């Protein structure tokens, strides 16, 4: 009785073990190739592959066999976009392409399933879709032949790398999401930093004389009112003398007027004498004011009680704060009143003189945004185009555009060569990626898409770019994530992994 019960308990366990053994044998008999070789010119004249690879068909493709029926799958891309080609065999003999109906379901990371149908073409079946790079996918193959359905499946991995989020942080890879962006089309032109002529002053003495002191050298900064030079001027002495004489005449005329006014009011003198004194006082005032204004016009403060040695001393002062650009005066030199002795430039703003070629004149316009960068220094700035010459230079055959730059911090120095980027257009594009994410991989321009814990190369067709964002015309969709900063590290790791392309 106990033996019967023990047998009854062991029976389900034995059944499960038997089923497991049967399934294990079935799995071992299923053919699971790991790659789809590309059909190339490696096949010899007899159609046999020169490379001795296991599970390789007569045309170098992957060979799937069930019973006496075989299907050879290749990717043909010699001179044409890559497409699947299928060859059919019965007992190793080539069958006509119409002998079977074949379809393939192709699935990729982050992409919808492609259903590929086949039509007869010469001695093979040709797929109706292009197989885009990378050739990394899962395939489910179905074939109907002679009333039976055959199914095979396999996976092929290419240009793929597994990497955790912690690893990304370690190597500094940033993840961004593709989507709409404003792409600014730019035009690059050469230029040079120059002084702002509107803020540059040529200093002239305005009085002839002999230089007795020079206080500043070219390259020095000065403040408004600083004494640049001192001149001993005989003309200034004459003007000071005229002013002092006019002041004395005015004092005398005022005294006479006060006396005549009192005498007239006391009925002692005639009104005529009083009026004559009043006229003389007014004339003295006019003379005094005129003498004072002559001195003020030269920047000299009128003073009546100057000592004799100060009458000839004329101080040439800086009219603005700025940089001494040039000096043409020397100690002891005899000067005329109209000669330039200093040039002072206000450096709070500078001009960028941009060279505009005739072919670009239609693009450059007043009000256009401009990014200016020094070619030999790490200095950058922004401004707008304020002026464009209407004439083209006779020798250079170029025009000049002007951008005013803020230079209160003194970063820009006249004579610097710069490159100028002008924003010629702003366009919103539906899909764009960061320019730093773009890499060259196997002669293709790619980004590395992020799919779960994997990165995989995605070849792109690119459009417009402004150096920061690049328009994607084909190969990537809005919402897909990709490696941006330090993306070259992903490329390097994939190369190290040896994820080679099949040929």
Coordinates of C-alpha atoms in Angstrom, one line a residue:
X1 CA 0.0 0.0 0.0
X2 CA 2.8 2.4 1.0
X3 CA 4.7 1.5 -2.2
X4 CA 1.7 2.4 -4.3
X5 CA 1.3 5.7 -2.6
X6 CA 5.0 6.6 -3.1
X7 CA 4.7 5.7 -6.8
X8 CA 1.7 8.0 -7.1
X9 CA 3.6 10.9 -5.5
X10 CA 6.6 10.4 -7.7
X11 CA 4.7 10.2 -11.0
X12 CA 4.2 14.1 -11.4
X13 CA 7.8 14.7 -10.7
X14 CA 8.9 12.2 -13.2
X15 CA 6.6 13.7 -15.8
X16 CA 8.1 17.2 -15.3
X17 CA 11.6 15.9 -15.6
X18 CA 10.7 14.1 -18.8
X19 CA 9.2 17.2 -20.3
X20 CA 12.3 19.2 -19.3
X21 CA 14.6 16.7 -21.0
X22 CA 12.5 16.8 -24.1
X23 CA 12.5 20.7 -24.2
X24 CA 16.2 20.8 -23.6
X25 CA 16.8 18.5 -26.6
X26 CA 14.5 20.6 -28.7
X27 CA 16.3 23.8 -27.8
X28 CA 19.6 22.3 -28.6
X29 CA 18.4 21.4 -32.1
X30 CA 17.2 24.9 -32.9
X31 CA 19.7 26.8 -35.0
X32 CA 20.4 30.3 -33.4
X33 CA 23.0 32.2 -35.7
X34 CA 24.4 35.3 -34.2
X35 CA 25.0 37.4 -37.4
X36 CA 23.7 38.1 -40.9
X37 CA 26.7 38.4 -43.2
X38 CA 26.5 41.0 -46.0
X39 CA 26.6 39.6 -49.5
X40 CA 29.7 40.9 -51.2
X41 CA 32.1 40.1 -53.9
X42 CA 33.8 37.5 -51.7
X43 CA 32.0 34.6 -53.4
X44 CA 34.0 32.9 -56.1
X45 CA 32.9 32.0 -59.6
X46 CA 31.3 28.8 -58.4
X47 CA 29.1 30.8 -56.0
X48 CA 30.9 29.3 -52.9
X49 CA 32.1 31.6 -50.1
X50 CA 35.8 31.9 -49.8
X51 CA 35.5 32.2 -46.0
X52 CA 35.0 28.9 -44.2
X53 CA 32.3 29.9 -41.7
X54 CA 29.8 27.6 -40.0
X55 CA 26.1 27.9 -41.1
X56 CA 27.1 29.9 -44.1
X57 CA 25.1 29.5 -47.4
X58 CA 26.5 29.2 -50.9
X59 CA 26.2 33.0 -51.3
X60 CA 27.8 33.9 -48.1
X61 CA 24.6 34.5 -46.2
X62 CA 23.1 33.0 -43.1
X63 CA 21.6 29.6 -43.8
X64 CA 18.5 28.4 -42.0
X65 CA 17.4 24.7 -42.5
X66 CA 14.4 22.7 -41.5
X67 CA 14.0 19.2 -42.9
X68 CA 15.0 19.4 -46.6
X69 CA 14.1 23.1 -47.0
X70 CA 16.7 25.8 -46.5
X71 CA 16.6 29.6 -46.6
X72 CA 19.7 31.8 -47.0
X73 CA 19.5 35.4 -45.9
X74 CA 21.9 38.1 -47.0
X75 CA 22.1 41.9 -46.8
X76 CA 23.2 43.2 -50.1
X77 CA 24.6 46.8 -50.1
X78 CA 27.2 46.9 -52.9
X79 CA 26.5 50.1 -54.7
X80 CA 22.9 50.3 -53.5
X81 CA 21.2 50.9 -50.2
X82 CA 21.2 47.7 -48.0
X83 CA 18.3 45.3 -48.5
X84 CA 17.6 41.8 -47.6
X85 CA 17.9 39.1 -50.3
X86 CA 16.6 35.5 -49.7
X87 CA 17.7 32.4 -51.6
X88 CA 15.6 29.2 -51.4
X89 CA 17.0 25.6 -51.5
X90 CA 15.5 22.1 -51.5
X91 CA 18.0 19.4 -50.6
X92 CA 20.8 21.9 -51.3
X93 CA 19.5 22.8 -54.8
X94 CA 18.5 26.3 -55.6
X95 CA 14.7 26.8 -56.0
X96 CA 13.0 29.5 -58.0
X97 CA 12.2 32.6 -55.9
X98 CA 8.4 32.0 -56.3
X99 CA 8.6 28.6 -54.5
X100 CA 8.0 30.2 -51.1
X101 CA 6.4 33.3 -49.5
X102 CA 8.8 34.9 -47.1
X103 CA 8.3 37.8 -44.6
X104 CA 10.5 39.1 -41.8
X105 CA 9.6 41.1 -38.7
X106 CA 12.6 43.4 -37.7
X107 CA 12.7 45.1 -34.3
X108 CA 15.2 47.6 -33.0
X109 CA 15.9 49.4 -29.8
X110 CA 13.6 52.4 -29.5
X111 CA 11.9 51.9 -32.9
X112 CA 8.6 50.4 -34.2
X113 CA 8.7 46.9 -35.7
X114 CA 9.4 46.8 -39.5
X115 CA 7.4 44.2 -41.4
X116 CA 9.4 43.3 -44.5
X117 CA 7.8 41.6 -47.4
X118 CA 9.6 39.9 -50.4
X119 CA 9.0 39.7 -54.1
X120 CA 10.8 37.6 -56.7
X121 CA 13.8 39.2 -58.4
X122 CA 16.0 37.2 -60.7
X123 CA 17.0 34.1 -58.7
X124 CA 16.2 35.5 -55.3
X125 CA 13.5 37.2 -53.2
X126 CA 14.1 41.0 -52.6
X127 CA 13.0 42.8 -49.5
X128 CA 10.8 45.8 -49.9
X129 CA 12.6 48.0 -47.4
X130 CA 16.0 49.5 -46.8
X131 CA 17.8 48.0 -43.8
X132 CA 19.3 51.1 -42.1
X133 CA 22.5 51.1 -40.2
X134 CA 23.5 49.9 -37.7
X135 CA 22.5 46.3 -38.5
X136 CA 21.6 45.7 -34.9
X137 CA 18.2 44.0 -34.6
X138 CA 16.1 41.0 -33.7
X139 CA 14.6 39.1 -36.7
X140 CA 11.6 36.7 -36.9
X141 CA 11.6 34.9 -40.2
X142 CA 8.5 33.2 -41.6
X143 CA 8.5 31.1 -44.8
X144 CA 5.6 29.2 -46.5
X145 CA 6.7 26.4 -48.8
X146 CA 4.9 23.4 -50.2
X147 CA 2.0 23.8 -47.7
X148 CA 4.2 24.1 -44.7
X149 CA 5.2 27.1 -42.6
X150 CA 8.8 27.5 -41.3
X151 CA 9.9 29.9 -38.6
X152 CA 13.4 31.0 -37.5
X153 CA 14.6 33.8 -35.3
X154 CA 17.9 35.3 -34.3
X155 CA 19.5 38.5 -32.9
X156 CA 22.3 40.6 -34.3
X157 CA 24.1 43.2 -32.1
X158 CA 26.2 46.0 -33.7
X159 CA 27.4 49.4 -32.4
X160 CA 25.7 48.9 -29.1
X161 CA 27.1 49.4 -25.6
X162 CA 25.6 48.6 -22.2
X163 CA 26.2 51.3 -19.5
X164 CA 24.6 52.0 -16.2
X165 CA 23.6 55.5 -15.0
X166 CA 26.4 55.4 -12.4
X167 CA 28.9 54.7 -15.1
X168 CA 27.6 57.7 -17.1
X169 CA 28.2 60.0 -14.1
X170 CA 31.7 58.6 -13.6
X171 CA 32.8 59.3 -17.2
X172 CA 30.9 62.6 -17.4
X173 CA 28.4 61.6 -20.2
X174 CA 25.4 63.9 -20.3
X175 CA 22.0 62.7 -21.6
X176 CA 19.7 65.1 -23.6
X177 CA 16.4 64.7 -25.4
X178 CA 16.0 65.5 -29.1
X179 CA 13.2 67.9 -29.9
X180 CA 12.3 71.3 -31.5
X181 CA 14.9 74.0 -31.4
X182 CA 15.8 77.5 -32.8
X183 CA 18.7 77.1 -35.2
X184 CA 20.4 80.4 -36.1
X185 CA 22.1 80.4 -39.4
X186 CA 25.3 82.4 -39.1
X187 CA 27.8 84.1 -41.4
X188 CA 31.5 84.3 -40.3
X189 CA 33.5 87.3 -41.4
X190 CA 36.9 88.7 -40.4
X191 CA 37.3 92.0 -38.6
X192 CA 39.6 94.2 -36.5
X193 CA 39.1 96.2 -33.3
X194 CA 39.6 99.9 -33.9
X195 CA 39.1 103.1 -31.8
X196 CA 35.7 104.7 -31.7
X197 CA 36.3 107.8 -33.8
X198 CA 33.2 109.4 -32.3
X199 CA 35.0 109.2 -28.9
X200 CA 38.5 110.2 -30.0
X201 CA 39.7 113.7 -29.5
X202 CA 42.7 115.5 -31.1
X203 CA 44.2 118.0 -28.6
X204 CA 45.5 121.2 -29.9
X205 CA 47.0 124.0 -27.8
X206 CA 44.8 126.8 -29.2
X207 CA 47.6 129.2 -28.4
X208 CA 51.1 129.5 -29.9
X209 CA 54.0 129.2 -27.5
X210 CA 56.9 127.2 -26.2
X211 CA 56.5 123.8 -24.4
X212 CA 57.7 124.0 -20.8
X213 CA 56.4 120.7 -19.5
X214 CA 55.0 117.4 -20.8
X215 CA 53.3 115.1 -18.3
X216 CA 52.0 112.0 -20.1
X217 CA 53.3 109.4 -22.6
X218 CA 51.3 107.4 -25.2
X219 CA 49.6 104.4 -23.7
X220 CA 48.8 106.1 -20.4
X221 CA 45.3 106.6 -19.1
X222 CA 44.2 110.1 -18.2
X223 CA 41.2 111.7 -16.6
X224 CA 39.2 114.6 -17.9
X225 CA 41.0 117.8 -16.7
X226 CA 44.4 116.3 -16.2
X227 CA 47.2 118.7 -17.3
X228 CA 48.8 117.1 -20.4
X229 CA 51.4 119.8 -21.1
X230 CA 52.3 123.4 -20.1
X231 CA 53.0 126.1 -22.7
X232 CA 54.5 129.5 -22.1
X233 CA 52.5 131.8 -24.4
X234 CA 53.0 135.5 -25.2
X235 CA 49.5 135.6 -26.6
X236 CA 48.1 134.4 -23.3
X237 CA 50.1 137.1 -21.5
X238 CA 48.5 139.7 -23.8
X239 CA 45.0 138.3 -23.2
X240 CA 45.5 138.2 -19.4
X241 CA 46.8 141.8 -19.6
X242 CA 43.7 142.9 -21.6
X243 CA 41.5 141.3 -19.0
X244 CA 43.1 142.9 -16.1
X245 CA 43.0 146.3 -17.8
X246 CA 39.4 145.8 -18.6
X247 CA 38.7 145.0 -14.9
X248 CA 40.5 148.3 -13.9
X249 CA 38.5 150.3 -16.4
X250 CA 35.4 148.7 -15.1
X251 CA 36.2 149.6 -11.5
X252 CA 37.0 153.2 -12.5
X253 CA 33.8 153.5 -14.6
X254 CA 31.7 152.2 -11.7
X255 CA 33.3 154.7 -9.3
X256 CA 32.6 157.6 -11.7
X257 CA 29.1 156.4 -12.3
X258 CA 28.3 156.2 -8.5
X259 CA 29.6 159.8 -8.1
X260 CA 27.8 161.3 -11.0
X261 CA 24.6 159.6 -9.9
X262 CA 24.9 161.1 -6.4
X263 CA 25.6 164.6 -7.8
X264 CA 22.7 164.4 -10.2
X265 CA 20.4 163.3 -7.4
X266 CA 21.6 166.2 -5.2
X267 CA 20.9 168.6 -8.2
X268 CA 24.5 169.5 -8.3
X269 CA 25.4 168.3 -11.8
X270 CA 23.5 168.0 -15.0
X271 CA 21.7 164.9 -16.0
X272 CA 23.8 164.8 -19.1
X273 CA 26.9 164.0 -17.0
X274 CA 25.1 161.3 -15.2
X275 CA 24.0 159.6 -18.4
X276 CA 27.6 159.8 -19.9
X277 CA 28.9 158.1 -16.8
X278 CA 26.3 155.4 -17.1
X279 CA 27.3 154.8 -20.7
X280 CA 30.9 154.6 -19.8
X281 CA 30.1 152.0 -17.1
X282 CA 28.2 149.8 -19.6
X283 CA 31.0 150.0 -22.1
X284 CA 33.5 149.0 -19.4
X285 CA 31.3 146.0 -18.5
X286 CA 31.2 144.9 -22.1
X287 CA 35.0 145.2 -22.4
X288 CA 35.6 143.3 -19.2
X289 CA 33.1 140.5 -20.3
X290 CA 34.7 140.2 -23.7
X291 CA 38.2 139.9 -22.2
X292 CA 37.0 137.2 -19.8
X293 CA 35.3 135.2 -22.6
X294 CA 38.4 135.2 -24.6
X295 CA 40.2 133.5 -21.7
X296 CA 37.4 131.1 -21.0
X297 CA 37.3 130.1 -24.7
X298 CA 40.9 128.9 -24.2
X299 CA 40.1 127.0 -21.1
X300 CA 41.7 129.6 -18.9
X301 CA 39.9 130.9 -15.8
X302 CA 40.0 134.7 -15.7
X303 CA 41.9 136.0 -12.7
X304 CA 42.7 139.7 -12.1
X305 CA 45.4 139.3 -9.5
X306 CA 47.8 136.9 -11.2
X307 CA 51.6 137.4 -10.7
X308 CA 53.5 138.3 -13.7
X309 CA 55.1 134.8 -14.2
X310 CA 51.6 133.2 -14.3
X311 CA 50.4 135.5 -17.1
X312 CA 52.2 133.4 -19.7
X313 CA 51.6 129.9 -18.2
X314 CA 49.0 128.0 -20.3
X315 CA 48.0 124.5 -19.2
X316 CA 46.7 122.1 -21.9
X317 CA 44.2 119.8 -20.2
X318 CA 42.6 116.5 -21.2
X319 CA 39.2 117.2 -22.7
X320 CA 38.0 113.6 -21.9
X321 CA 39.0 110.6 -19.9
X322 CA 40.7 108.0 -21.9
X323 CA 43.9 106.5 -23.4
X324 CA 46.8 108.6 -24.8
X325 CA 46.9 107.3 -28.3
X326 CA 49.6 109.5 -29.6
X327 CA 51.9 112.5 -28.6
X328 CA 53.7 114.8 -31.0
X329 CA 55.0 117.4 -28.6
X330 CA 58.4 117.6 -27.0
X331 CA 59.9 119.8 -24.2
X332 CA 61.1 123.1 -25.6
X333 CA 59.2 122.8 -28.9
X334 CA 57.7 126.0 -30.3
X335 CA 54.0 125.3 -31.2
X336 CA 51.4 126.8 -33.4
X337 CA 47.9 127.1 -32.1
X338 CA 46.4 124.6 -34.5
X339 CA 48.9 121.7 -34.3
X340 CA 47.7 118.3 -32.8
X341 CA 49.9 117.5 -29.8
X342 CA 47.9 114.7 -28.2
X343 CA 45.3 112.2 -29.3
X344 CA 43.0 110.9 -26.5
X345 CA 40.5 108.0 -27.1
X346 CA 37.7 107.1 -24.8
X347 CA 38.0 103.4 -24.4
X348 CA 34.6 102.7 -22.9
X349 CA 33.5 101.6 -26.3
X350 CA 35.4 100.4 -29.4
X351 CA 34.4 99.6 -32.9
X352 CA 34.7 96.3 -34.8
X353 CA 35.5 97.0 -38.4
X354 CA 34.1 94.0 -40.3
X355 CA 35.3 93.1 -43.8
X356 CA 32.2 92.3 -45.9
X357 CA 32.7 90.5 -49.2
X358 CA 30.5 91.5 -52.2
X359 CA 28.7 88.1 -52.2
X360 CA 27.7 88.6 -48.5
X361 CA 26.4 92.2 -48.8
X362 CA 22.8 91.0 -49.3
X363 CA 23.0 89.1 -46.0
X364 CA 24.6 91.8 -43.7
X365 CA 22.1 94.4 -42.5
X366 CA 21.9 97.1 -39.9
X367 CA 20.5 95.9 -36.6
X368 CA 21.8 92.3 -37.1
X369 CA 23.1 90.5 -34.0
X370 CA 26.8 89.9 -34.0
X371 CA 29.1 87.7 -31.8
X372 CA 32.7 88.9 -31.8
X373 CA 35.6 86.7 -30.8
X374 CA 39.3 87.5 -30.7
X375 CA 41.4 85.2 -32.8
X376 CA 44.4 85.1 -30.6
X377 CA 42.9 85.8 -27.2
X378 CA 40.1 84.3 -25.1
X379 CA 37.9 87.4 -25.4
X380 CA 34.3 87.4 -26.6
X381 CA 31.5 90.0 -26.9
X382 CA 28.2 90.8 -28.5
X383 CA 26.8 93.7 -30.3
X384 CA 24.7 94.8 -33.3
X385 CA 25.6 96.1 -36.7
X386 CA 25.2 99.9 -36.7
X387 CA 26.5 100.8 -40.1
X388 CA 27.5 99.4 -43.5
X389 CA 29.4 101.3 -46.1
X390 CA 27.6 101.7 -49.4
X391 CA 30.9 101.8 -51.4
X392 CA 33.2 98.9 -52.1
X393 CA 37.0 99.6 -51.7
X394 CA 38.9 100.0 -54.9
X395 CA 41.8 97.7 -54.0
X396 CA 40.3 95.3 -51.6
X397 CA 36.9 95.1 -53.3
X398 CA 35.2 94.8 -49.9
X399 CA 32.8 96.8 -47.9
X400 CA 33.0 97.5 -44.2
X401 CA 30.4 97.0 -41.5
X402 CA 30.6 98.4 -37.9
X403 CA 29.7 96.8 -34.6
X404 CA 30.1 98.9 -31.4
X405 CA 31.3 96.9 -28.4
X406 CA 31.1 97.8 -24.7
X407 CA 34.7 98.0 -23.4
X408 CA 34.3 99.5 -19.9
X409 CA 36.3 96.5 -18.5
X410 CA 39.1 97.1 -21.0
X411 CA 39.1 93.6 -22.6
X412 CA 39.3 94.9 -26.2
X413 CA 42.4 96.5 -27.6
X414 CA 42.6 98.3 -30.9
X415 CA 44.5 96.2 -33.4
X416 CA 43.1 92.9 -32.3
X417 CA 42.0 90.6 -35.2
X418 CA 38.6 89.1 -34.6
X419 CA 36.1 86.7 -36.2
X420 CA 32.5 87.9 -36.3
X421 CA 29.5 85.7 -36.5
X422 CA 26.4 87.4 -37.8
X423 CA 23.0 85.8 -37.3
X424 CA 21.5 85.7 -40.8
X425 CA 18.4 83.8 -40.0
X426 CA 16.5 82.1 -37.1
X427 CA 14.4 79.0 -37.9
X428 CA 12.6 76.7 -35.6
X429 CA 13.2 73.1 -36.6
X430 CA 11.1 70.1 -35.4
X431 CA 14.1 67.9 -34.4
X432 CA 17.5 69.0 -33.3
X433 CA 20.4 67.6 -31.3
X434 CA 23.4 69.2 -29.6
X435 CA 26.3 69.8 -31.9
X436 CA 28.7 68.3 -29.3
X437 CA 26.8 65.0 -29.5
X438 CA 27.7 64.5 -33.1
X439 CA 30.4 61.9 -33.8
X440 CA 31.9 60.2 -36.8
X441 CA 31.5 56.4 -36.6
X442 CA 32.3 54.0 -39.5
X443 CA 32.2 56.9 -42.1
X444 CA 28.8 57.9 -40.8
X445 CA 27.6 60.9 -38.8
X446 CA 25.9 59.5 -35.7
X447 CA 24.6 60.2 -32.3
X448 CA 24.4 57.5 -29.6
X449 CA 20.8 57.0 -28.6
X450 CA 20.0 55.9 -25.1
X451 CA 17.6 53.0 -24.9
X452 CA 17.1 51.6 -21.4
X453 CA 20.5 50.6 -20.2
X454 CA 22.0 50.6 -23.7
X455 CA 23.6 53.1 -26.1
X456 CA 23.4 52.4 -29.9
X457 CA 24.7 54.4 -32.8
X458 CA 22.1 56.1 -35.0
X459 CA 23.3 57.5 -38.4
X460 CA 21.8 60.9 -39.1
X461 CA 21.0 63.0 -42.1
X462 CA 21.7 66.6 -40.8
X463 CA 20.4 70.0 -41.9
X464 CA 21.2 73.5 -40.7
X465 CA 23.5 74.2 -37.8
X466 CA 24.5 77.2 -35.7
X467 CA 27.4 75.5 -34.0
X468 CA 25.3 74.8 -30.9
X469 CA 22.3 72.9 -32.2
X470 CA 22.0 70.8 -35.4
X471 CA 18.9 70.0 -37.3
X472 CA 18.1 66.3 -37.8
X473 CA 16.4 65.6 -41.1
X474 CA 16.4 61.8 -40.8
X475 CA 17.6 59.1 -38.4
X476 CA 16.3 60.4 -35.1
X477 CA 13.0 61.4 -33.7
X478 CA 11.8 64.0 -31.2
X479 CA 11.7 62.6 -27.7
X480 CA 14.6 60.2 -28.2
X481 CA 17.4 60.5 -25.7
X482 CA 21.0 60.6 -26.6
X483 CA 24.6 61.1 -25.2
X484 CA 25.6 64.7 -25.4
X485 CA 28.5 65.9 -23.3
X486 CA 31.6 63.6 -23.6
X487 CA 29.9 61.4 -26.2
X488 CA 33.3 60.5 -27.6
X489 CA 33.7 58.3 -24.6
X490 CA 30.8 56.2 -25.8
X491 CA 32.4 55.9 -29.2
X492 CA 35.7 54.8 -27.7
X493 CA 34.1 52.1 -25.6
X494 CA 32.1 50.7 -28.6
X495 CA 35.4 50.6 -30.6
X496 CA 37.1 48.8 -27.7
X497 CA 34.2 46.3 -27.5
X498 CA 34.9 45.4 -31.1
X499 CA 31.3 45.7 -32.3
X500 CA 32.4 45.2 -35.9
X501 CA 30.2 45.7 -38.9
X502 CA 29.5 42.6 -40.9
X503 CA 30.6 42.4 -44.5

